[in-house]
XYZ file of C-alpha atoms in Angstrom:
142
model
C 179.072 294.765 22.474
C 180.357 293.588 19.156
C 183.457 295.450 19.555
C 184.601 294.516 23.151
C 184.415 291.356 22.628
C 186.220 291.407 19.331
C 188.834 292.958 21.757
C 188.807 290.082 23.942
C 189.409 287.310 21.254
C 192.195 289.281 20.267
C 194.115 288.365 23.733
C 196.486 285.851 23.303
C 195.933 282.713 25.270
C 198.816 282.941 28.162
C 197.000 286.606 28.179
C 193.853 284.886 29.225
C 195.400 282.136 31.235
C 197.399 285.586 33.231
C 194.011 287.158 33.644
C 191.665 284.060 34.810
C 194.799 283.401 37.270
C 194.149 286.274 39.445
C 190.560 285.532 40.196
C 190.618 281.726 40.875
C 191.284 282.004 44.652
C 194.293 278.927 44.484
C 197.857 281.364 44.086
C 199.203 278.208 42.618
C 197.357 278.861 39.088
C 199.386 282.267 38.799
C 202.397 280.549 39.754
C 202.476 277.188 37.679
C 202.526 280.417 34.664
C 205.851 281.240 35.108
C 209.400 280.023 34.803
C 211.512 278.689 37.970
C 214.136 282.327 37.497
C 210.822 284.410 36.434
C 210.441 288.298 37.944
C 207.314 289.148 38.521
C 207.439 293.598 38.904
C 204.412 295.711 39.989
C 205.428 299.089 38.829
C 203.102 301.028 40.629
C 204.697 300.059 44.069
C 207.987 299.043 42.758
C 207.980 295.244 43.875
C 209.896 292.937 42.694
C 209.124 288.958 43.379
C 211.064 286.289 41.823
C 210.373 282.624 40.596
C 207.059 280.775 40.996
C 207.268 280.985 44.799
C 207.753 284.880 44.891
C 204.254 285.258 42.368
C 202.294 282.986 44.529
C 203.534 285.227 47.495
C 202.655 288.323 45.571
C 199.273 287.163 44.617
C 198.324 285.859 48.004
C 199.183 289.163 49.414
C 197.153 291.059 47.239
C 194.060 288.970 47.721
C 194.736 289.711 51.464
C 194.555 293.244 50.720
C 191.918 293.753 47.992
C 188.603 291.802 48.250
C 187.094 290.950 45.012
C 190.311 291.563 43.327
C 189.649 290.713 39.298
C 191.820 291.440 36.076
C 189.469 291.454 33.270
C 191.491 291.193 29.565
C 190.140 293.410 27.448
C 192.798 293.629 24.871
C 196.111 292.241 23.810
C 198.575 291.569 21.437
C 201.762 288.889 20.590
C 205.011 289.868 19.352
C 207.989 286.748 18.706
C 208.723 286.787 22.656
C 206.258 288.443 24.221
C 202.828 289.540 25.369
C 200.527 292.962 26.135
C 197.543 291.960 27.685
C 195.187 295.449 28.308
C 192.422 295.358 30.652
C 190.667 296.660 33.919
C 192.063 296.154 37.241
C 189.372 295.934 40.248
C 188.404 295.335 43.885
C 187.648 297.131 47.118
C 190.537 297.579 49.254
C 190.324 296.245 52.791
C 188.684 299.168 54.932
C 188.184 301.322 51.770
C 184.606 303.561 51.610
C 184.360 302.312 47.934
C 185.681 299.770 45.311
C 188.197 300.802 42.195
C 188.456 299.886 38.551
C 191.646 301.244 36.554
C 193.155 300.344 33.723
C 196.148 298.025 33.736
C 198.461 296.994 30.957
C 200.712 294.004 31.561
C 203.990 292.992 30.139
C 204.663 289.186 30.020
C 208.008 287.839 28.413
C 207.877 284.064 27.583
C 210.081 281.553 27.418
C 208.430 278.526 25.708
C 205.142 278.386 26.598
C 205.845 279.782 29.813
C 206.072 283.554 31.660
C 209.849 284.684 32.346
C 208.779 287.941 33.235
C 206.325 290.541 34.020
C 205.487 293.914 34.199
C 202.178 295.406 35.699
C 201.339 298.862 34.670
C 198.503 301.007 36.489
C 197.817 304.214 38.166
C 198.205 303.560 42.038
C 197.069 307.559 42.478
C 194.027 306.507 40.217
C 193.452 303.431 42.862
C 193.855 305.732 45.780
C 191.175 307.797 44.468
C 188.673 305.555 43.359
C 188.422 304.124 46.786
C 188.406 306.776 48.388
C 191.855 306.773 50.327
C 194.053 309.912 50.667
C 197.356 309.529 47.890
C 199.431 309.266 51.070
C 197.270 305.584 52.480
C 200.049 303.000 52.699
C 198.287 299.175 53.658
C 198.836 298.762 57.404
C 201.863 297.345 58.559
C 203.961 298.532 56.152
């Protein structure tokens, strides 16, 4: 137990501001982070949401589509103009048999004191799998 939470005092604090964000239920937390011309990019399903607006619209989607959706921070690190913030991805995906946990790394870019950009990293196959959906399961209406 030592350890982890060593880990977690490494994260930087916009890290754990990022990561608290997700779970507070108000979108507006994730998206007072970020700059007015920020990018927000989920890799995994290659979307792309710009400025404050476009991250509360991303979040509020994703709470739509995974219950109990939480981003714990396990680990991190701060370079000059940016952030890595490593941690575990979870929820249970509307209609799912079963709930997933996957990793997730995070890119943030700052300007200031403030995100410009991000870059979420995880294993949607991994997701899929976890919660017991075929690799082919696209959220309905899309």
């Amino acid at each position: 137990m030592g350890v982890a939470k060593h880990e977690k005092d490494r994260v930087p604090a916009i890290g754990r501001r990022w990561a608290a964000a997700w779970t507070t239920g108000d979108t507006r937390d994730l998206a007072r982070l970020y700059t007015k011309d920020a990018v927000y990019t989920d890799r995994a399903v290659n979307l792309v949401f710009r400025g404050p607006e476009g991250v509360e619209e991303w979040e509020t989607g994703s709470h739509q589509l995974i219950q109990n959706l939480r981003f714990e921070a396990t680990g991190g690190f701060r370079g000059r103009d940016g952030v890595v913030v490593e941690g575990v991805f979870s929820g249970h995906i509307v209609g799912a048999p079963r709930p997933f946990a996957v990793p997730l790394v995070t890119v943030l870019r700052l300007r200031g004191d403030l995100i410009q950009s991000s870059n979420d990293y995880y294993n949607r196959t991994e997701i899929l799998s976890d919660s017991g959906l075929p690799a082919d399961w696209t959220p309905p209406g899309s």
